[in-house]
Amino acid sequence: MAARVLLLDDNLDLAENVKDVLERSPELAGSEGGKVEIVVAHDAQSGLEIARGRPFDVAIVDVRLPDAYGIDLIAPLRAVMAHGEVVLLTGNATVESAISALRAGAAGFVLKSFRPEELVSTVQQALQKVRLLREREKYERRYDALMNATEVLILGLDVDGDVVFFNAKLAALLGATDVDARGKAFAEQWIDGADRKRFIAMFRDAVAGTATKEFEVGMRDGTGAVRRVLWRLSSVTEDDPRVPDHVYGIGVDATERRALERRAANAEAMNAMAPLAMGLAHEIRNPLNAAVLELHLLGRGIDRIEDAKVRGPMRRRVEIVVGEVRRLERLLTEFLELARPRPPQREPVDLDRVVSDVLDLEDGATSSSKVRVTRDLAPRSTVLGDLEKLKQVVLNLVVNAVDAMPQGGDLTARVERIGDEVVLTLTDSGGGIDPRILAEVFDPFFTTKPAGTGLGLAIVRKIVEQHAGSVVLSADQAKGTTTVTVTIPFALDVRPLSKAPPPVI
């Protein structure tokens, strides 16, 4: 492609001479042999208008035009010419004027008493600079596209551990832009405290030129949750191999992989415990039932005591024991549900009605805990599933939310249809769960409650997954809220499931 040159000179003869030299020059011809294109303007205003209307590679400008000085046109011309260069044409060059021109951004200058080869050489150098700048921009675009298209995390640090750049994938994970992060200490800002020393040690090894192995650390994402990331660091040195320039890191988010590994281990453990659980359930339930029966008979006997001072304390003690036995029964039921869950029934269930019924059931608990309940339940939010199991999901979530607000607060329940899914969200104002434990809250036996079993959320996830759905827990510590989002496919066909016909005898 032939180059385009804008010539600004009020001397018509000189302008024609320059144009003739450049058009005849084989050195300036395009790769396909085309002549360089020269466009002439005789004053600054018309020259700027032409430059704004079409692209040029080089502008050759007389230092003295009728309406401006050439040196004052360098900046506005370069502003409208993408990677374009400006060459000044002068009749009397001095060292001072040359320095001023270069400082103003000129690519060079040519005396009006030029020899043709000098003019061609100066313009050729300016064009070469333009081509190199455009080539660099092209490779930078490709580099940025590659950096931002990849699924891995890419990081660049200086030798002090401060951020130089990172790609869009890492920016999304950290909840920070590349520009905002520059200059910040990466380890201090984003590496979890428990792994910070390890990351810094591996970084120092990379700075020293030691090849580092892949290592795993926890990183705080944009929500404050800790994600597990596998990193490999390496240094890139300058001409002096002893002076590292940057340390580059390639990372892979292993959070989901670790979560799947943990769930697989939990499932394996539960499967191994299932026969034991079934046997224990039989052995434990029988004495529990006997204890409940005896407590019932004891209660009836206490009711016959005439002395109220004696009867009242004894009745309260019996109620406490009954409550603890019932709690043990619920724990046993939850454990069995997790260890060997029964397949869910399949029938149309209005999830909005399930939520409403559970909230009505828990009205006493929410009122006594001074929890204000807000309902936003879209009608006919129908899913195909097991009514009792879905009630258990909602009940577990509501109980957790109320327990998180011992001093009272707000609980918002929302059910809505979004596309082909029904979405239930429960948000409480209990201060917000610690984001660092979000990855573990659904694990069996994980709990933050002093008397908790750690089975409630594990059962919730198990039941939701049986319904081909998903459950996600998120926290906003700034607002002091925790939100659980349950998503289940919408039941497109809500006709009752037909029962199998009776066998023909």
Short mmCIF file of C-alpha atoms in Angstrom, two decimals:
data_model
loop_
_atom_site.label_atom_id
_atom_site.label_comp_id
_atom_site.label_asym_id
_atom_site.label_seq_id
_atom_site.Cartn_x
_atom_site.Cartn_y
_atom_site.Cartn_z
CA MET A 1 0.00 0.00 0.00
CA ALA A 2 1.44 3.39 -1.05
CA ALA A 3 2.20 5.94 1.65
CA ARG A 4 0.25 9.20 1.96
CA VAL A 5 2.10 12.45 2.60
CA LEU A 6 0.58 15.83 3.44
CA LEU A 7 2.73 18.79 2.29
CA LEU A 8 2.12 22.22 3.87
CA ASP A 9 4.10 24.99 2.18
CA ASP A 10 3.06 28.41 0.87
CA ASN A 11 5.92 28.44 -1.68
CA LEU A 12 4.23 26.94 -4.72
CA ASP A 13 7.43 26.23 -6.62
CA LEU A 14 9.11 24.58 -3.65
CA ALA A 15 6.00 22.53 -2.92
CA GLU A 16 5.88 21.33 -6.51
CA ASN A 17 9.57 20.44 -6.38
CA VAL A 18 9.16 18.43 -3.15
CA LYS A 19 6.14 16.65 -4.58
CA ASP A 20 8.00 15.74 -7.75
CA VAL A 21 11.01 14.34 -5.84
CA LEU A 22 8.87 12.20 -3.58
CA GLU A 23 6.61 10.86 -6.33
CA ARG A 24 9.59 9.86 -8.46
CA SER A 25 11.41 8.11 -5.58
CA PRO A 26 11.46 4.30 -5.94
CA GLU A 27 12.42 4.00 -2.25
CA LEU A 28 9.03 5.41 -1.22
CA ALA A 29 6.96 3.25 -3.57
CA GLY A 30 4.49 0.87 -1.98
CA SER A 31 4.95 -2.90 -1.77
CA GLU A 32 2.93 -3.25 -4.99
CA GLY A 33 4.94 -0.57 -6.80
CA GLY A 34 2.44 2.29 -6.35
CA LYS A 35 3.74 5.85 -6.10
CA VAL A 36 3.59 7.76 -2.84
CA GLU A 37 0.46 9.95 -2.71
CA ILE A 38 1.16 13.63 -2.09
CA VAL A 39 -1.54 16.13 -1.06
CA VAL A 40 -0.53 19.82 -0.97
CA ALA A 41 -1.95 22.61 1.20
CA HIS A 42 -0.63 26.20 1.31
CA ASP A 43 -1.75 27.30 4.79
CA ALA A 44 -2.22 25.81 8.26
CA GLN A 45 -6.02 25.96 8.39
CA SER A 46 -6.61 24.13 5.11
CA GLY A 47 -3.86 21.63 5.98
CA LEU A 48 -5.52 20.73 9.29
CA GLU A 49 -8.92 20.37 7.60
CA ILE A 50 -7.43 17.98 5.03
CA ALA A 51 -5.67 15.96 7.79
CA ARG A 52 -8.92 15.60 9.70
CA GLY A 53 -10.73 14.31 6.62
CA ARG A 54 -8.40 11.49 5.56
CA PRO A 55 -5.49 9.49 6.97
CA PHE A 56 -1.87 10.48 6.33
CA ASP A 57 1.39 8.82 7.28
CA VAL A 58 3.70 11.86 7.20
CA ALA A 59 3.19 15.60 7.16
CA ILE A 60 5.95 17.84 5.76
CA VAL A 61 5.42 21.32 7.19
CA ASP A 62 7.13 24.62 6.46
CA VAL A 63 8.30 26.27 9.67
CA ARG A 64 6.70 29.55 8.55
CA LEU A 65 3.24 29.52 7.05
CA PRO A 66 1.05 32.57 6.45
CA ASP A 67 -1.23 31.76 9.39
CA ALA A 68 0.93 29.68 11.79
CA TYR A 69 4.37 28.47 12.75
CA GLY A 70 5.16 24.96 11.69
CA ILE A 71 6.36 23.96 15.16
CA ASP A 72 2.92 24.91 16.56
CA LEU A 73 1.25 22.53 14.11
CA ILE A 74 3.13 19.43 15.25
CA ALA A 75 0.81 18.59 18.15
CA PRO A 76 -2.54 19.15 16.37
CA LEU A 77 -1.35 17.26 13.29
CA ARG A 78 -0.17 14.27 15.33
CA ALA A 79 -3.46 14.30 17.22
CA VAL A 80 -5.46 13.71 14.01
CA MET A 81 -2.93 11.42 12.28
CA ALA A 82 -2.93 7.97 13.91
CA HIS A 83 0.75 7.21 14.49
CA GLY A 84 1.57 9.85 11.87
CA GLU A 85 4.88 11.74 11.92
CA VAL A 86 5.74 15.37 11.17
CA VAL A 87 8.86 16.57 9.33
CA LEU A 88 9.71 20.29 9.38
CA LEU A 89 10.95 22.12 6.29
CA THR A 90 13.17 25.06 7.14
CA GLY A 91 15.39 27.51 5.34
CA ASN A 92 17.73 28.19 8.25
CA ALA A 93 18.23 25.39 10.77
CA THR A 94 20.11 25.93 14.01
CA VAL A 95 20.92 23.56 16.83
CA GLU A 96 18.40 25.35 19.06
CA SER A 97 15.62 25.14 16.47
CA ALA A 98 16.37 21.47 15.82
CA ILE A 99 16.18 20.67 19.54
CA SER A 100 12.94 22.62 19.88
CA ALA A 101 11.44 20.74 16.93
CA LEU A 102 12.39 17.35 18.31
CA ARG A 103 11.04 18.24 21.75
CA ALA A 104 7.78 19.29 20.15
CA GLY A 105 7.50 15.83 18.58
CA ALA A 106 8.93 16.29 15.09
CA ALA A 107 10.42 13.20 13.46
CA GLY A 108 13.09 15.33 11.75
CA PHE A 109 13.70 18.41 9.65
CA VAL A 110 14.92 19.14 6.12
CA LEU A 111 16.61 22.26 4.77
CA LYS A 112 14.90 23.96 1.85
CA SER A 113 18.17 23.73 -0.01
CA PHE A 114 17.90 19.95 0.25
CA ARG A 115 19.39 17.37 -1.97
CA PRO A 116 16.74 14.92 -3.24
CA GLU A 117 18.34 11.93 -1.51
CA GLU A 118 18.34 13.80 1.83
CA LEU A 119 14.63 14.58 1.54
CA VAL A 120 13.80 11.02 0.51
CA SER A 121 15.91 9.58 3.33
CA THR A 122 14.24 11.75 5.99
CA VAL A 123 10.73 10.92 4.76
CA GLN A 124 11.67 7.24 4.45
CA GLN A 125 12.82 7.17 8.09
CA ALA A 126 9.59 8.83 9.20
CA LEU A 127 7.53 6.30 7.24
CA GLN A 128 9.54 3.43 8.72
CA LYS A 129 8.81 4.76 12.20
CA VAL A 130 5.11 4.94 11.37
CA ARG A 131 5.11 1.35 10.09
CA LEU A 132 6.88 0.14 13.22
CA LEU A 133 4.43 1.96 15.48
CA ARG A 134 1.46 0.49 13.62
CA GLU A 135 3.03 -2.94 13.64
CA ARG A 136 3.56 -2.67 17.38
CA GLU A 137 -0.05 -1.59 17.87
CA LYS A 138 -1.22 -4.59 15.85
CA TYR A 139 0.79 -7.00 17.98
CA GLU A 140 -0.38 -5.27 21.15
CA ARG A 141 -4.00 -5.79 20.06
CA ARG A 142 -3.28 -9.45 19.39
CA TYR A 143 -1.51 -9.74 22.74
CA ASP A 144 -4.43 -8.11 24.57
CA ALA A 145 -6.91 -10.33 22.74
CA LEU A 146 -4.93 -13.43 23.69
CA MET A 147 -4.52 -12.28 27.28
CA ASN A 148 -8.22 -11.57 27.73
CA ALA A 149 -9.55 -14.56 25.78
CA THR A 150 -7.72 -17.21 27.78
CA GLU A 151 -9.36 -18.95 30.74
CA VAL A 152 -6.18 -18.92 32.81
CA LEU A 153 -5.18 -16.13 35.19
CA ILE A 154 -2.24 -14.03 33.96
CA LEU A 155 -0.32 -11.73 36.28
CA GLY A 156 2.70 -9.44 35.96
CA LEU A 157 4.58 -8.13 39.01
CA ASP A 158 7.62 -5.92 39.37
CA VAL A 159 10.57 -7.07 41.48
CA ASP A 160 8.97 -5.52 44.57
CA GLY A 161 5.80 -7.60 44.18
CA ASP A 162 3.64 -4.71 42.99
CA VAL A 163 1.09 -5.26 40.21
CA VAL A 164 2.17 -4.26 36.71
CA PHE A 165 -0.75 -5.83 34.87
CA PHE A 166 -3.19 -8.71 34.91
CA ASN A 167 -5.70 -10.06 32.41
CA ALA A 168 -9.48 -9.76 32.34
CA LYS A 169 -10.00 -13.23 33.86
CA LEU A 170 -8.01 -12.32 36.96
CA ALA A 171 -9.66 -8.90 37.10
CA ALA A 172 -13.09 -10.55 37.17
CA LEU A 173 -12.02 -12.91 39.95
CA LEU A 174 -10.53 -10.12 42.09
CA GLY A 175 -13.29 -7.61 41.39
CA ALA A 176 -10.68 -4.98 40.47
CA THR A 177 -9.61 -3.42 37.18
CA ASP A 178 -6.10 -3.71 35.85
CA VAL A 179 -5.66 0.07 36.04
CA ASP A 180 -6.84 0.33 39.66
CA ALA A 181 -4.60 -2.53 40.76
CA ARG A 182 -1.35 -1.21 39.29
CA GLY A 183 1.25 -0.39 41.89
CA LYS A 184 -0.51 -2.30 44.69
CA ALA A 185 1.27 -5.04 46.64
CA PHE A 186 -0.36 -8.18 45.20
CA ALA A 187 0.32 -10.52 48.11
CA GLU A 188 -0.83 -8.07 50.76
CA GLN A 189 -3.93 -7.06 48.84
CA TRP A 190 -5.28 -10.39 47.58
CA ILE A 191 -3.47 -13.44 48.97
CA ASP A 192 -5.19 -14.96 51.99
CA GLY A 193 -3.28 -14.44 55.22
CA ALA A 194 -2.74 -18.14 55.82
CA ASP A 195 -0.90 -18.52 52.48
CA ARG A 196 0.73 -15.09 52.17
CA LYS A 197 4.17 -16.13 53.43
CA ARG A 198 4.23 -19.04 51.03
CA PHE A 199 3.38 -16.87 48.03
CA ILE A 200 6.02 -14.30 48.99
CA ALA A 201 8.63 -17.03 49.38
CA MET A 202 7.84 -18.46 45.93
CA PHE A 203 7.86 -14.94 44.47
CA ARG A 204 11.34 -14.28 45.91
CA ASP A 205 12.57 -17.54 44.42
CA ALA A 206 11.27 -16.41 41.03
CA VAL A 207 12.97 -13.01 41.40
CA ALA A 208 16.23 -14.81 42.20
CA GLY A 209 15.87 -16.78 38.98
CA THR A 210 15.00 -20.08 40.65
CA ALA A 211 12.48 -22.15 38.74
CA THR A 212 9.35 -22.47 40.87
CA LYS A 213 7.03 -25.44 41.01
CA GLU A 214 3.27 -25.15 40.81
CA PHE A 215 1.86 -24.17 44.21
CA GLU A 216 -1.60 -23.51 45.60
CA VAL A 217 -2.71 -20.53 47.68
CA GLY A 218 -5.96 -18.98 48.78
CA MET A 219 -6.99 -15.70 47.18
CA ARG A 220 -9.74 -13.30 48.25
CA ASP A 221 -12.13 -12.58 45.40
CA GLY A 222 -14.26 -9.51 44.87
CA THR A 223 -16.80 -10.67 47.48
CA GLY A 224 -14.17 -11.50 50.08
CA ALA A 225 -14.54 -15.27 49.61
CA VAL A 226 -11.36 -17.34 49.48
CA ARG A 227 -10.70 -19.16 46.22
CA ARG A 228 -8.00 -21.76 45.73
CA VAL A 229 -5.62 -20.89 42.88
CA LEU A 230 -2.71 -22.88 41.44
CA TRP A 231 0.17 -20.56 40.47
CA ARG A 232 3.44 -20.95 38.57
CA LEU A 233 5.83 -17.98 38.64
CA SER A 234 8.78 -17.17 36.38
CA SER A 235 11.01 -14.13 35.92
CA VAL A 236 11.87 -12.25 32.72
CA THR A 237 15.23 -10.50 32.84
CA GLU A 238 16.71 -7.51 31.05
CA ASP A 239 19.95 -7.59 29.04
CA ASP A 240 21.81 -8.21 32.27
CA PRO A 241 20.60 -11.71 33.24
CA ARG A 242 21.21 -10.95 36.92
CA VAL A 243 18.58 -8.19 36.95
CA PRO A 244 14.99 -9.51 36.71
CA ASP A 245 12.61 -7.16 34.98
CA HIS A 246 9.24 -8.68 35.80
CA VAL A 247 7.83 -11.79 37.39
CA TYR A 248 5.02 -13.37 35.43
CA GLY A 249 2.43 -15.66 36.95
CA ILE A 250 0.11 -18.16 35.28
CA GLY A 251 -2.74 -19.28 37.53
CA VAL A 252 -5.67 -21.69 37.38
CA ASP A 253 -8.71 -21.31 39.63
CA ALA A 254 -8.95 -24.68 41.35
CA THR A 255 -11.81 -23.77 43.69
CA GLU A 256 -14.46 -25.79 41.85
CA ARG A 257 -12.10 -28.72 41.45
CA ARG A 258 -11.33 -28.73 45.18
CA ALA A 259 -15.04 -28.44 45.96
CA LEU A 260 -15.82 -31.44 43.72
CA GLU A 261 -13.00 -33.42 45.32
CA ARG A 262 -14.32 -32.56 48.78
CA ARG A 263 -17.88 -33.50 47.80
CA ALA A 264 -16.71 -36.77 46.30
CA ALA A 265 -14.85 -37.59 49.51
CA ASN A 266 -17.92 -36.68 51.58
CA ALA A 267 -20.17 -38.79 49.35
CA GLU A 268 -17.79 -41.74 49.64
CA ALA A 269 -17.72 -41.38 53.41
CA MET A 270 -21.51 -41.15 53.56
CA ASN A 271 -21.92 -44.22 51.38
CA ALA A 272 -19.58 -46.13 53.66
CA MET A 273 -21.54 -44.97 56.71
CA ALA A 274 -24.97 -45.76 55.26
CA PRO A 275 -25.20 -49.41 56.46
CA LEU A 276 -23.96 -48.36 59.89
CA ALA A 277 -26.45 -45.48 59.95
CA MET A 278 -29.36 -47.76 59.12
CA GLY A 279 -28.38 -50.17 61.87
CA LEU A 280 -27.86 -47.40 64.40
CA ALA A 281 -31.19 -45.82 63.47
CA HIS A 282 -33.00 -49.02 64.38
CA GLU A 283 -31.03 -49.45 67.60
CA ILE A 284 -31.43 -45.83 68.68
CA ARG A 285 -35.02 -45.21 67.62
CA ASN A 286 -36.43 -48.05 69.70
CA PRO A 287 -35.13 -46.73 73.05
CA LEU A 288 -36.01 -43.19 71.98
CA ASN A 289 -39.61 -44.21 71.32
CA ALA A 290 -39.67 -45.98 74.66
CA ALA A 291 -38.26 -42.88 76.37
CA VAL A 292 -40.90 -40.66 74.78
CA LEU A 293 -43.66 -43.03 75.89
CA GLU A 294 -42.33 -43.14 79.46
CA LEU A 295 -42.01 -39.35 79.51
CA HIS A 296 -45.61 -39.07 78.34
CA LEU A 297 -46.74 -41.35 81.17
CA LEU A 298 -44.58 -39.44 83.62
CA GLY A 299 -46.15 -36.20 82.46
CA ARG A 300 -49.64 -37.57 83.02
CA GLY A 301 -48.62 -38.64 86.51
CA ILE A 302 -47.20 -35.20 87.26
CA ASP A 303 -50.42 -33.56 86.08
CA ARG A 304 -52.25 -35.44 88.84
CA ILE A 305 -50.11 -33.86 91.56
CA GLU A 306 -52.26 -31.33 93.39
CA ASP A 307 -49.44 -29.13 94.72
CA ALA A 308 -48.80 -26.60 91.95
CA LYS A 309 -45.40 -25.67 93.45
CA VAL A 310 -44.26 -29.23 92.98
CA ARG A 311 -46.13 -29.93 89.75
CA GLY A 312 -44.85 -26.88 87.80
CA PRO A 313 -41.06 -27.46 88.12
CA MET A 314 -41.43 -31.17 87.45
CA ARG A 315 -43.55 -30.51 84.34
CA ARG A 316 -40.90 -28.07 83.00
CA ARG A 317 -38.14 -30.64 83.53
CA VAL A 318 -40.13 -33.25 81.62
CA GLU A 319 -40.73 -30.79 78.77
CA ILE A 320 -36.99 -30.08 78.59
CA VAL A 321 -36.20 -33.77 78.33
CA VAL A 322 -38.92 -34.30 75.71
CA GLY A 323 -37.52 -31.41 73.69
CA GLU A 324 -34.03 -32.89 73.79
CA VAL A 325 -35.33 -36.30 72.76
CA ARG A 326 -37.20 -34.73 69.84
CA ARG A 327 -34.01 -32.89 68.86
CA LEU A 328 -32.12 -36.18 68.88
CA GLU A 329 -34.81 -37.71 66.68
CA ARG A 330 -34.52 -34.82 64.21
CA LEU A 331 -30.74 -35.20 64.16
CA LEU A 332 -31.11 -38.91 63.45
CA THR A 333 -33.63 -38.21 60.68
CA GLU A 334 -31.34 -35.61 59.10
CA PHE A 335 -28.37 -37.94 59.24
CA LEU A 336 -30.34 -40.72 57.58
CA GLU A 337 -31.63 -38.32 54.93
CA LEU A 338 -28.06 -37.37 54.08
CA ALA A 339 -26.55 -40.85 54.30
CA ARG A 340 -29.30 -42.63 52.36
CA PRO A 341 -31.79 -40.19 50.85
CA ARG A 342 -34.97 -41.56 49.41
CA PRO A 343 -35.77 -40.66 45.78
CA PRO A 344 -38.05 -37.62 45.55
CA GLN A 345 -41.63 -37.86 44.39
CA ARG A 346 -42.47 -36.12 41.12
CA GLU A 347 -45.56 -33.94 41.13
CA PRO A 348 -46.36 -30.28 40.36
CA VAL A 349 -45.53 -28.11 43.39
CA ASP A 350 -46.14 -24.37 43.66
CA LEU A 351 -42.92 -23.21 45.30
CA ASP A 352 -44.50 -19.88 46.26
CA ARG A 353 -47.12 -21.71 48.33
CA VAL A 354 -44.46 -23.88 49.94
CA VAL A 355 -42.55 -20.77 51.06
CA SER A 356 -45.74 -19.12 52.29
CA ASP A 357 -46.74 -22.21 54.30
CA VAL A 358 -43.31 -22.50 55.93
CA LEU A 359 -43.27 -18.81 56.83
CA ASP A 360 -46.73 -19.21 58.39
CA LEU A 361 -45.47 -22.22 60.32
CA GLU A 362 -42.45 -20.27 61.60
CA ASP A 363 -44.45 -17.13 62.38
CA GLY A 364 -44.16 -17.73 66.11
CA ALA A 365 -40.39 -18.15 65.93
CA THR A 366 -39.89 -15.06 63.77
CA SER A 367 -42.16 -12.95 65.96
CA SER A 368 -40.47 -14.00 69.20
CA SER A 369 -37.06 -13.29 67.63
CA LYS A 370 -38.25 -9.84 66.44
CA VAL A 371 -37.59 -10.77 62.83
CA ARG A 372 -39.57 -8.76 60.28
CA VAL A 373 -40.57 -10.93 57.32
CA THR A 374 -41.14 -9.51 53.83
CA ARG A 375 -42.79 -11.71 51.21
CA ASP A 376 -42.52 -11.25 47.44
CA LEU A 377 -43.93 -14.49 46.07
CA ALA A 378 -44.92 -14.72 42.43
CA PRO A 379 -47.97 -17.02 42.06
CA ARG A 380 -47.90 -20.23 40.03
CA SER A 381 -44.14 -20.64 40.39
CA THR A 382 -44.52 -24.33 39.71
CA VAL A 383 -41.77 -26.93 39.82
CA LEU A 384 -41.85 -30.68 39.44
CA GLY A 385 -40.76 -32.26 42.69
CA ASP A 386 -41.37 -33.63 46.15
CA LEU A 387 -43.58 -31.40 48.31
CA GLU A 388 -42.23 -32.62 51.65
CA LYS A 389 -38.59 -32.42 50.59
CA LEU A 390 -39.05 -28.90 49.23
CA LYS A 391 -40.70 -27.90 52.50
CA GLN A 392 -37.66 -29.23 54.30
CA VAL A 393 -35.39 -27.10 52.09
CA VAL A 394 -37.31 -23.91 52.85
CA LEU A 395 -37.65 -24.76 56.55
CA ASN A 396 -33.90 -25.37 56.95
CA LEU A 397 -33.10 -22.08 55.23
CA VAL A 398 -35.64 -20.07 57.23
CA VAL A 399 -34.44 -21.57 60.53
CA ASN A 400 -30.83 -20.74 59.65
CA ALA A 401 -31.80 -17.17 58.78
CA VAL A 402 -33.70 -16.66 62.04
CA ASP A 403 -30.83 -18.18 64.04
CA ALA A 404 -28.48 -15.66 62.40
CA MET A 405 -30.52 -12.76 63.83
CA PRO A 406 -30.72 -13.34 67.61
CA GLN A 407 -31.29 -9.61 68.18
CA GLY A 408 -33.91 -9.36 65.44
CA GLY A 409 -33.65 -8.13 61.89
CA ASP A 410 -35.16 -8.46 58.43
CA LEU A 411 -35.87 -11.58 56.40
CA THR A 412 -36.91 -11.17 52.77
CA ALA A 413 -38.35 -14.15 50.89
CA ARG A 414 -38.74 -13.84 47.13
CA VAL A 415 -39.97 -16.39 44.59
CA GLU A 416 -40.00 -15.54 40.89
CA ARG A 417 -39.85 -17.19 37.52
CA ILE A 418 -36.82 -16.24 35.43
CA GLY A 419 -36.89 -17.83 31.99
CA ASP A 420 -37.27 -21.58 32.38
CA GLU A 421 -36.38 -21.54 36.06
CA VAL A 422 -38.04 -20.77 39.37
CA VAL A 423 -35.74 -18.83 41.69
CA LEU A 424 -36.14 -18.65 45.47
CA THR A 425 -34.00 -16.10 47.34
CA LEU A 426 -33.90 -15.67 51.11
CA THR A 427 -31.98 -12.67 52.43
CA ASP A 428 -31.35 -12.03 56.11
CA SER A 429 -29.72 -9.08 57.88
CA GLY A 430 -27.77 -11.21 60.34
CA GLY A 431 -24.45 -9.48 59.72
CA GLY A 432 -23.33 -11.47 56.67
CA ILE A 433 -21.52 -14.78 56.81
CA ASP A 434 -17.72 -14.70 56.67
CA PRO A 435 -16.90 -14.93 52.92
CA ARG A 436 -13.86 -17.07 53.69
CA ILE A 437 -16.04 -20.04 54.67
CA LEU A 438 -18.50 -19.83 51.78
CA ALA A 439 -16.84 -22.78 50.04
CA GLU A 440 -17.43 -25.02 53.08
CA VAL A 441 -20.92 -24.13 54.32
CA PHE A 442 -22.60 -26.94 52.36
CA ASP A 443 -20.19 -29.61 53.59
CA PRO A 444 -21.70 -32.19 55.96
CA PHE A 445 -21.01 -31.47 59.65
CA PHE A 446 -19.60 -27.99 58.97
CA THR A 447 -21.22 -25.50 61.31
CA THR A 448 -20.54 -22.16 62.99
CA LYS A 449 -23.25 -22.68 65.63
CA PRO A 450 -22.18 -23.85 69.10
CA ALA A 451 -24.96 -26.47 69.13
CA GLY A 452 -25.28 -26.97 65.38
CA THR A 453 -25.09 -30.32 63.61
CA GLY A 454 -23.77 -29.08 60.27
CA LEU A 455 -26.36 -31.12 58.38
CA GLY A 456 -29.01 -28.52 57.48
CA LEU A 457 -27.35 -26.92 54.46
CA ALA A 458 -25.86 -30.23 53.32
CA ILE A 459 -29.39 -31.65 53.18
CA VAL A 460 -30.61 -28.53 51.37
CA ARG A 461 -28.02 -29.02 48.64
CA LYS A 462 -28.73 -32.72 48.37
CA ILE A 463 -32.49 -32.18 47.93
CA VAL A 464 -32.07 -29.28 45.49
CA GLU A 465 -29.71 -31.34 43.34
CA GLN A 466 -32.23 -34.19 43.38
CA HIS A 467 -34.58 -31.67 41.75
CA ALA A 468 -32.01 -30.81 39.03
CA GLY A 469 -31.44 -27.43 40.66
CA SER A 470 -28.65 -25.47 42.30
CA VAL A 471 -28.17 -23.56 45.54
CA VAL A 472 -25.73 -20.69 46.08
CA LEU A 473 -24.96 -18.74 49.22
CA SER A 474 -23.50 -15.22 49.03
CA ALA A 475 -22.67 -12.57 51.60
CA ASP A 476 -22.38 -8.80 51.60
CA GLN A 477 -20.55 -7.86 54.77
CA ALA A 478 -20.74 -4.17 53.93
CA LYS A 479 -24.55 -4.39 54.11
CA GLY A 480 -24.52 -7.14 56.73
CA THR A 481 -26.67 -9.49 54.65
CA THR A 482 -26.55 -13.12 53.61
CA THR A 483 -28.51 -14.40 50.60
CA VAL A 484 -29.33 -17.99 49.67
CA THR A 485 -30.47 -18.51 46.07
CA VAL A 486 -32.20 -21.75 45.09
CA THR A 487 -32.86 -22.37 41.40
CA ILE A 488 -35.11 -25.21 40.17
CA PRO A 489 -36.39 -25.83 36.62
CA PHE A 490 -39.89 -24.52 35.96
CA ALA A 491 -42.50 -27.23 35.38
CA LEU A 492 -43.68 -26.62 31.81
CA ASP A 493 -46.22 -29.45 32.00
CA VAL A 494 -48.16 -29.07 35.26
CA ARG A 495 -50.64 -31.86 34.69
CA PRO A 496 -50.78 -34.28 37.64
CA LEU A 497 -48.70 -37.36 37.09
CA SER A 498 -50.90 -40.28 36.11
CA LYS A 499 -50.75 -43.31 38.30
CA ALA A 500 -49.99 -46.69 36.85
CA PRO A 501 -53.16 -48.71 36.12
CA PRO A 502 -53.83 -51.58 38.48
CA PRO A 503 -52.58 -54.94 37.26
CA VAL A 504 -55.07 -57.12 35.45
CA ILE A 505 -55.68 -60.32 37.32
#
